[in-house]
PDB file of C-alpha atoms and ligand atoms in Angstrom:
ATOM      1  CA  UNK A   1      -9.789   9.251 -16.823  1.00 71.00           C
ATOM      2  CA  UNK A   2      -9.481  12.479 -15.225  1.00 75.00           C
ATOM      3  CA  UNK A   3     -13.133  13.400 -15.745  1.00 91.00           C
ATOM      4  CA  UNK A   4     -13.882  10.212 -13.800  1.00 95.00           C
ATOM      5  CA  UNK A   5     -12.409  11.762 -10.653  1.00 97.00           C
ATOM      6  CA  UNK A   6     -15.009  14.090  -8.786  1.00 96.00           C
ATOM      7  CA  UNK A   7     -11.465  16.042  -6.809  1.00 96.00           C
ATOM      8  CA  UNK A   8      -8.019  15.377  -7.010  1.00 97.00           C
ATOM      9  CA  UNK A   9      -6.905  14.253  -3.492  1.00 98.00           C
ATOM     10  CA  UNK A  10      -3.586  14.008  -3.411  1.00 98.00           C
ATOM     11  CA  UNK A  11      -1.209  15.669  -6.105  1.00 98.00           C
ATOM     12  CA  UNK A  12       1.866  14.614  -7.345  1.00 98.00           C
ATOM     13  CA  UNK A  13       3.443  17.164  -5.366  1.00 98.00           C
ATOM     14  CA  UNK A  14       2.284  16.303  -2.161  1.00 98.00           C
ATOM     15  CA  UNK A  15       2.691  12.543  -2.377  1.00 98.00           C
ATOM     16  CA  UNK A  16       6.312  13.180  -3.686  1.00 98.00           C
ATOM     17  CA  UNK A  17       7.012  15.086  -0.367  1.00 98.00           C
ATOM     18  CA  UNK A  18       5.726  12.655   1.942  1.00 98.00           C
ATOM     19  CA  UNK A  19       7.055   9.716   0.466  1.00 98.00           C
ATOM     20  CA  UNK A  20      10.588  11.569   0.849  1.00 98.00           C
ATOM     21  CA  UNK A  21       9.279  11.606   4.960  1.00 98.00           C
ATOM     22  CA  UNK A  22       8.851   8.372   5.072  1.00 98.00           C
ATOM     23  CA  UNK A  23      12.053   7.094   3.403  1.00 98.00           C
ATOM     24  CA  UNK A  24      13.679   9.830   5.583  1.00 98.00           C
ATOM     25  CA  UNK A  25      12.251   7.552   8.502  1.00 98.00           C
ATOM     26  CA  UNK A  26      13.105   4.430   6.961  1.00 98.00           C
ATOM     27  CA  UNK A  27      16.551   5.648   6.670  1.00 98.00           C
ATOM     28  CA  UNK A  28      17.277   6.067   9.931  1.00 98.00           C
ATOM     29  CA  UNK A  29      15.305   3.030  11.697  1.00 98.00           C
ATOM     30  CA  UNK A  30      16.982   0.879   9.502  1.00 98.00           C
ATOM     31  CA  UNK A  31      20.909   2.025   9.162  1.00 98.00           C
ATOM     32  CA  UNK A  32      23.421  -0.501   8.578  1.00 97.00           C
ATOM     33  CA  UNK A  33      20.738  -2.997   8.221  1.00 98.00           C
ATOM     34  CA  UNK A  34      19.767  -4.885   5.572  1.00 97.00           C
ATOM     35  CA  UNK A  35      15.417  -5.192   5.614  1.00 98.00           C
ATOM     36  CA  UNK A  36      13.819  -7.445   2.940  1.00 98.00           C
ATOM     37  CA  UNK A  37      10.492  -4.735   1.375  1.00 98.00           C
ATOM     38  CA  UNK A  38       7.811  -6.590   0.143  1.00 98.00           C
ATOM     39  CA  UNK A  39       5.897  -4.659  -2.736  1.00 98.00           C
ATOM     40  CA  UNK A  40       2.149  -5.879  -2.345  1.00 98.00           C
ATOM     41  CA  UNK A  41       0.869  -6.081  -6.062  1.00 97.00           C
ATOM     42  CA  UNK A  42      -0.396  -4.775  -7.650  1.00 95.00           C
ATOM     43  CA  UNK A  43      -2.156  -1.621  -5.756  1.00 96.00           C
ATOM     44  CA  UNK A  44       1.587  -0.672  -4.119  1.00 98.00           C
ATOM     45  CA  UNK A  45       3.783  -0.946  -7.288  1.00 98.00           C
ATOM     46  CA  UNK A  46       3.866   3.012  -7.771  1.00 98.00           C
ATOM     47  CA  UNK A  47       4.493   3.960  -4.138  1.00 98.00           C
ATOM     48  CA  UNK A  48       7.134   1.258  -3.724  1.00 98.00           C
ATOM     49  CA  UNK A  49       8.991   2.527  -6.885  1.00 98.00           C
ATOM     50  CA  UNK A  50       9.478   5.836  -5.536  1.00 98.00           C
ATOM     51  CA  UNK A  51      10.349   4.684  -2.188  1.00 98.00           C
ATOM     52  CA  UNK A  52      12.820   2.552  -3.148  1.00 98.00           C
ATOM     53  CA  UNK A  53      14.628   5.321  -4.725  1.00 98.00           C
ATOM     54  CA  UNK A  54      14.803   7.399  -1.975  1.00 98.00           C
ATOM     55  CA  UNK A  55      16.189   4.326   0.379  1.00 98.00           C
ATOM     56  CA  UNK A  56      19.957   4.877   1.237  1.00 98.00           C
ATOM     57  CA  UNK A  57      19.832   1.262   2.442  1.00 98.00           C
ATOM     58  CA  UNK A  58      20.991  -2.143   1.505  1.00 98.00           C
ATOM     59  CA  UNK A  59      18.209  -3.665   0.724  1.00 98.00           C
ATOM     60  CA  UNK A  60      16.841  -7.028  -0.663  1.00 98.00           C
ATOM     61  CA  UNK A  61      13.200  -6.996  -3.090  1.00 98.00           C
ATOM     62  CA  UNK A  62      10.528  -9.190  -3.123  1.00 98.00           C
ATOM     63  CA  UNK A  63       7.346  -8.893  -4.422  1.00 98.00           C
ATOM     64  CA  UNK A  64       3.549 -10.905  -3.690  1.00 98.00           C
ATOM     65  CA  UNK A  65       0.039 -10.391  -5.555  1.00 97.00           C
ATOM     66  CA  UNK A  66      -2.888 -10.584  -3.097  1.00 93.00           C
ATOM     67  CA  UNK A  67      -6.539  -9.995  -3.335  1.00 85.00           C
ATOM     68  CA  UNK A  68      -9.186  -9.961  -1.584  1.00 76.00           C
ATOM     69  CA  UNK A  69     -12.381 -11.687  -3.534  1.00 62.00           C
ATOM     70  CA  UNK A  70     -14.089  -9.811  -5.572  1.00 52.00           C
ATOM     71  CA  UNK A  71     -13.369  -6.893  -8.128  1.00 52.00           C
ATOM     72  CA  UNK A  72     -15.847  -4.167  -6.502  1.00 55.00           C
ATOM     73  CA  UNK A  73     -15.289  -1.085  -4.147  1.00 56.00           C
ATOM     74  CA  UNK A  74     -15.594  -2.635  -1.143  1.00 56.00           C
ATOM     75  CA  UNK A  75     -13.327  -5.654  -0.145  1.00 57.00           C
ATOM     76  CA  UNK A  76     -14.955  -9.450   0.758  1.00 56.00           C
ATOM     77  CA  UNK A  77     -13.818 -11.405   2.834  1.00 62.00           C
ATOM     78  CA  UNK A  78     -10.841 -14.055   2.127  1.00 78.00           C
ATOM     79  CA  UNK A  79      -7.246 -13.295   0.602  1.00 87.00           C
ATOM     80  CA  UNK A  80      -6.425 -14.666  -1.961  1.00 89.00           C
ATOM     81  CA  UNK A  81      -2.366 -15.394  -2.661  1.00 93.00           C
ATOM     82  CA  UNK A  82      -1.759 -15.360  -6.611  1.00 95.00           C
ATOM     83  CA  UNK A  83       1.896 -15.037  -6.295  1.00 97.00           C
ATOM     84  CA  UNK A  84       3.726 -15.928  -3.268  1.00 97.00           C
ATOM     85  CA  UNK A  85       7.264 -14.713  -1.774  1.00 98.00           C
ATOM     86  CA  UNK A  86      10.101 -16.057  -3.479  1.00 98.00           C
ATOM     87  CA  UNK A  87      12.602 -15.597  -0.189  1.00 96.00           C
ATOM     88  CA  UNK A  88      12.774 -17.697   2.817  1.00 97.00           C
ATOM     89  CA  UNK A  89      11.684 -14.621   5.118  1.00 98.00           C
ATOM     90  CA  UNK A  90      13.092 -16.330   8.299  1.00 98.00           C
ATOM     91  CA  UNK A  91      15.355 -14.416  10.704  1.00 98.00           C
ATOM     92  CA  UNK A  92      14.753 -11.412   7.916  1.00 98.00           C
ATOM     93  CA  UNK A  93      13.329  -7.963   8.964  1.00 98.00           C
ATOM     94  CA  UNK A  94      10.156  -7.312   6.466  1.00 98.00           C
ATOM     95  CA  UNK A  95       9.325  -4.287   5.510  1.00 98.00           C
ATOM     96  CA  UNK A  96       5.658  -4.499   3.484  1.00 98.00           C
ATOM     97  CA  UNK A  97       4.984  -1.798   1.712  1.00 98.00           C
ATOM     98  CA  UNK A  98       1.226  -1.173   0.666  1.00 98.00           C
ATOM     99  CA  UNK A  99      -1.157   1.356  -0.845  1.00 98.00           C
ATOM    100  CA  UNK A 100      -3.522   1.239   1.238  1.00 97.00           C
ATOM    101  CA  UNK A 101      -5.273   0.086   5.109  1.00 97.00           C
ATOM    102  CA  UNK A 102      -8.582  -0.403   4.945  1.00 95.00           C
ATOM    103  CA  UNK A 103     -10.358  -2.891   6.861  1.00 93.00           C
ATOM    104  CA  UNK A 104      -6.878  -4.020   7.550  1.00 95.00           C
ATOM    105  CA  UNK A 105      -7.837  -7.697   6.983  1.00 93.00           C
ATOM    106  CA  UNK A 106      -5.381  -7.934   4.163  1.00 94.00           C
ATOM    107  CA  UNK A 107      -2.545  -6.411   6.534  1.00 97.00           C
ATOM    108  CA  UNK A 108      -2.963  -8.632   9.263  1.00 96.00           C
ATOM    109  CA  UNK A 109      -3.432 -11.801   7.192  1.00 94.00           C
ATOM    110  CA  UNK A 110      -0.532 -10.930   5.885  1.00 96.00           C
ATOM    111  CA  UNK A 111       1.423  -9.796   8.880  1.00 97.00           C
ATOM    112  CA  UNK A 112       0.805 -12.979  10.400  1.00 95.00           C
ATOM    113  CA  UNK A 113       1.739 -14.970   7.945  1.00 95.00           C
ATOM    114  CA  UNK A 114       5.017 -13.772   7.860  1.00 97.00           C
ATOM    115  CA  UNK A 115       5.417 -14.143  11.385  1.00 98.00           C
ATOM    116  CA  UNK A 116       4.495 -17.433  11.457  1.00 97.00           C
ATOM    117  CA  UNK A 117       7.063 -18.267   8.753  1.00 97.00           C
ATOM    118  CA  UNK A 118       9.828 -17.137  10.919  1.00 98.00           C
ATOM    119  CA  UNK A 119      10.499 -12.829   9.835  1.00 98.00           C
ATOM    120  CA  UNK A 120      12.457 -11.174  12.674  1.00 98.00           C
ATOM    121  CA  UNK A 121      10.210  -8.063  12.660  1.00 98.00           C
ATOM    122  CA  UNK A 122       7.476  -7.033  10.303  1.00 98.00           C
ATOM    123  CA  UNK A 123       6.865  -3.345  10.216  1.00 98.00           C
ATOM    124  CA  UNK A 124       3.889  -1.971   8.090  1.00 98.00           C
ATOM    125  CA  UNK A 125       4.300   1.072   5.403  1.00 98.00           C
ATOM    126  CA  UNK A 126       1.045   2.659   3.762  1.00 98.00           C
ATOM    127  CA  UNK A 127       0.594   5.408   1.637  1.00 98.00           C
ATOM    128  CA  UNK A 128      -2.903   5.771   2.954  1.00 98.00           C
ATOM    129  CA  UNK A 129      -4.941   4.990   6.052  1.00 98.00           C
ATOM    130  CA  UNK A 130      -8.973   4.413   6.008  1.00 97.00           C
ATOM    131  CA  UNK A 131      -8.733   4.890   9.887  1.00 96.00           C
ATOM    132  CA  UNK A 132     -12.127   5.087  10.207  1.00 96.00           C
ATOM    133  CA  UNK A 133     -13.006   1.930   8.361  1.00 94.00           C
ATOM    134  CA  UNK A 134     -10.738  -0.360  10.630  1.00 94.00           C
ATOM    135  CA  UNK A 135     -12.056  -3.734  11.878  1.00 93.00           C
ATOM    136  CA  UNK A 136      -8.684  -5.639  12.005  1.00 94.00           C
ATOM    137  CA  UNK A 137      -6.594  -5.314  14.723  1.00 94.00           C
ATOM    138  CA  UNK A 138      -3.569  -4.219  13.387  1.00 96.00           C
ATOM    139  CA  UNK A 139      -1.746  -0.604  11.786  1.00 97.00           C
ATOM    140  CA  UNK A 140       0.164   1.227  10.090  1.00 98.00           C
ATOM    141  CA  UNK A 141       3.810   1.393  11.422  1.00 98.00           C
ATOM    142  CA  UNK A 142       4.534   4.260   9.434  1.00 98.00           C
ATOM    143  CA  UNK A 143       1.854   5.710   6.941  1.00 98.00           C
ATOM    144  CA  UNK A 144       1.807   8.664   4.047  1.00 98.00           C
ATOM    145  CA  UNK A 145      -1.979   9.957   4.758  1.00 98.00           C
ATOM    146  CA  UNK A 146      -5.008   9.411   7.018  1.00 98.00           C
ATOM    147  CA  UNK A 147      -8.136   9.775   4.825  1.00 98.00           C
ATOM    148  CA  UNK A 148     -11.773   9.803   4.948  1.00 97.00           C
ATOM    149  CA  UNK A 149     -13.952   6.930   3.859  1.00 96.00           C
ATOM    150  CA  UNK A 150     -13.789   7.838   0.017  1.00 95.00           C
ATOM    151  CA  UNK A 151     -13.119   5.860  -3.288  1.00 96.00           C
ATOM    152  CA  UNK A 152      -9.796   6.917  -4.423  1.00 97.00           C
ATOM    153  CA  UNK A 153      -7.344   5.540  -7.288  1.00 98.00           C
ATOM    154  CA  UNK A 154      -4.447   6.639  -9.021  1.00 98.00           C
ATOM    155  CA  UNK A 155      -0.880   6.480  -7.977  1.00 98.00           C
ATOM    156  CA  UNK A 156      -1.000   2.249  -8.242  1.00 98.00           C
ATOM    157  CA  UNK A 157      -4.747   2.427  -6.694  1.00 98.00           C
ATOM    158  CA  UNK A 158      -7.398   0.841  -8.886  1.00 96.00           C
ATOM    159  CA  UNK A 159     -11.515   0.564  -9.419  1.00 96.00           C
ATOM    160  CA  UNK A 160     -11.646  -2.737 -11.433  1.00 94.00           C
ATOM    161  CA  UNK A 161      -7.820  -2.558 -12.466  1.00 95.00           C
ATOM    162  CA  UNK A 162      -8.414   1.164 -14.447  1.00 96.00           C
ATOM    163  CA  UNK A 163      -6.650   4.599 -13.249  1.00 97.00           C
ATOM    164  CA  UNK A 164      -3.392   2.679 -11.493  1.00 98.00           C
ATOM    165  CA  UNK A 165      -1.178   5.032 -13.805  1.00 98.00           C
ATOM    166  CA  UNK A 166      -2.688   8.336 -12.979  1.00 98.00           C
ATOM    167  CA  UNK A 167      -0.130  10.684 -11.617  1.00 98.00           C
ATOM    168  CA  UNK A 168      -1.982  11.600  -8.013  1.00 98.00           C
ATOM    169  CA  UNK A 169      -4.871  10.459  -6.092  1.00 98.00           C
ATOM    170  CA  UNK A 170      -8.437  11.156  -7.042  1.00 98.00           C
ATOM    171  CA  UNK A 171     -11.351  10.516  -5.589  1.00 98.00           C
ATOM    172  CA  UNK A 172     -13.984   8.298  -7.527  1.00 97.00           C
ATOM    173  CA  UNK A 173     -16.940   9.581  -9.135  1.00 96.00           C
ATOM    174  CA  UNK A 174     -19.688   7.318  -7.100  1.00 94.00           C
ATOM    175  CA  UNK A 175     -21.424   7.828 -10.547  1.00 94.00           C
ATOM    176  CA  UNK A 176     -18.604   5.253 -11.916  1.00 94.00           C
ATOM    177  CA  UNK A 177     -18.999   2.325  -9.392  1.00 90.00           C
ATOM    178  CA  UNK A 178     -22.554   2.715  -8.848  1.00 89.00           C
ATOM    179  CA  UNK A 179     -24.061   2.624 -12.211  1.00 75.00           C
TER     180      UNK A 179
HETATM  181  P1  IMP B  29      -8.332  -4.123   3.496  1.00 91.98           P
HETATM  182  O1  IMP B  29      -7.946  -5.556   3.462  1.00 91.98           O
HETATM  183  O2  IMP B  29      -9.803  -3.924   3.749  1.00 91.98           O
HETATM  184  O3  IMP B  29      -7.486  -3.282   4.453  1.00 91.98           O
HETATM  185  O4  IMP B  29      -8.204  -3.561   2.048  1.00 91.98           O
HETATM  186  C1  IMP B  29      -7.035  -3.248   1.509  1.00 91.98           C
HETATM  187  C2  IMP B  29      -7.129  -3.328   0.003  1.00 91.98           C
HETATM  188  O5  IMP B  29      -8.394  -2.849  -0.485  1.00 91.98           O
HETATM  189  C3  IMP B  29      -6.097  -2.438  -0.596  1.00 91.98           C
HETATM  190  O6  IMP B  29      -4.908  -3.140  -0.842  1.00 91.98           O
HETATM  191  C4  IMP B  29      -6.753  -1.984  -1.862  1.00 91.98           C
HETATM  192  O7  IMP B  29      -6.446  -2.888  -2.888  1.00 91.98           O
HETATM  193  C5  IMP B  29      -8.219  -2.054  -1.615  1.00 91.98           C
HETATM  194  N1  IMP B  29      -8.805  -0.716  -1.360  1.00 91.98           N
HETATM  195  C6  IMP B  29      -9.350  -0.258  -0.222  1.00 91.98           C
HETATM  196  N2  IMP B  29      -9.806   0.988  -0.355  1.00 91.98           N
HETATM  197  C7  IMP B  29      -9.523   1.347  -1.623  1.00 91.98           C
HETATM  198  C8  IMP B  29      -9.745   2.558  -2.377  1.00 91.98           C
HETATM  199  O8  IMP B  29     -10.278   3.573  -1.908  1.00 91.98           O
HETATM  200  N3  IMP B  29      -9.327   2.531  -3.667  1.00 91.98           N
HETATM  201  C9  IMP B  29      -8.722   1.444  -4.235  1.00 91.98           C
HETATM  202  N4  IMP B  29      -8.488   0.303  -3.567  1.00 91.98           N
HETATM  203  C10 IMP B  29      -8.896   0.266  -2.276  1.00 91.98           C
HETATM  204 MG1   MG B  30      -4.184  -3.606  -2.853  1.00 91.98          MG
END
């Protein structure tokens, strides 16, 4: 798998140390309160993991699978909800937690939708920003990395649901998605 990565991005190292920034943050915004963080499946599921871990916070779990059509390197356009919250959200304060912002149509759809059903707050945690690729109108509230416009995967990040499990973030051979 490693041979499909042209550079590694990201080590293990590095991610470690941010995440522990961000949970730092997380920490204090949120003392003595008790925020619901939604795991966005299945791209966040590593990040989450070891942000959890580092949370000195009472808080609940919940977790939703979204996609956006289509199994390529670029995303489409509709989101598609294959497993929905299992909490009433309303009067809670969200906390999404998500590999990566992109277009940001996946944040905002989802974002709004948990607005609309009634969330106190919804604040927005990424391991990785696109900032460059942005169309949506929405961001990050806190995120690990701004990076270029690149293929990566590892660390929960797929191409066509291989290399979630690798232990840092590599970028994509275009070799491998444009063959
Ligand atoms: P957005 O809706 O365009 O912001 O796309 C967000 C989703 O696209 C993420 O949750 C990822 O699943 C996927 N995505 C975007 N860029 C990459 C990438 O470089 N590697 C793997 N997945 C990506
Ligand atoms: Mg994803």
């Amino acid at each position: 798998m490693t041979n499909d990565c042209e550079r590694i991005l990201l080590t293990k190292e590095q991610i470690d140390k941010r995440v522990g920034e961000i949970a730092a943050e997380l920490n204090e915004k949120y003392a003595g309160r008790h925020p619901l963080c939604v795991c966005i499946l299945k791209g966040a599921v590593v990040f989450y993991a070891d942000l959890l871990r580092r949370l000195d916070l009472d808080v609940m779990l919940d977790f939703m699978v979204v996609s956006s059509y289509g199994t390529g390197s670029v995303s489409s356009g509709a989101l598609k909800i294959a497993k929905d919250l299992s909490v009433d959200i309303r009067g809670q304060e969200v906390i999404i937690v998500e590999d990566i912002i992109d277009s940001g149509f996946t944040l905002a759809c989802l974002k709004k939708m948990m607005l609309e059903r009634g969330a106190k707050s919804v604040t927005i945690v990424t391991l990785l920003d696109k900032a460059s690729r942005r169309t949506a109108d929405v961001s990050s509230d806190y995120n690990g990395f701004v990076i270029e416009d690149e293929f990566v995967v590892g660390y929960g990040l797929d191409y066509a649901e291989r290399y979630r499990n690798l232990p840092y973030i590599g970028i994509l051979k275009r070799s491998v998605y444009e063959k």
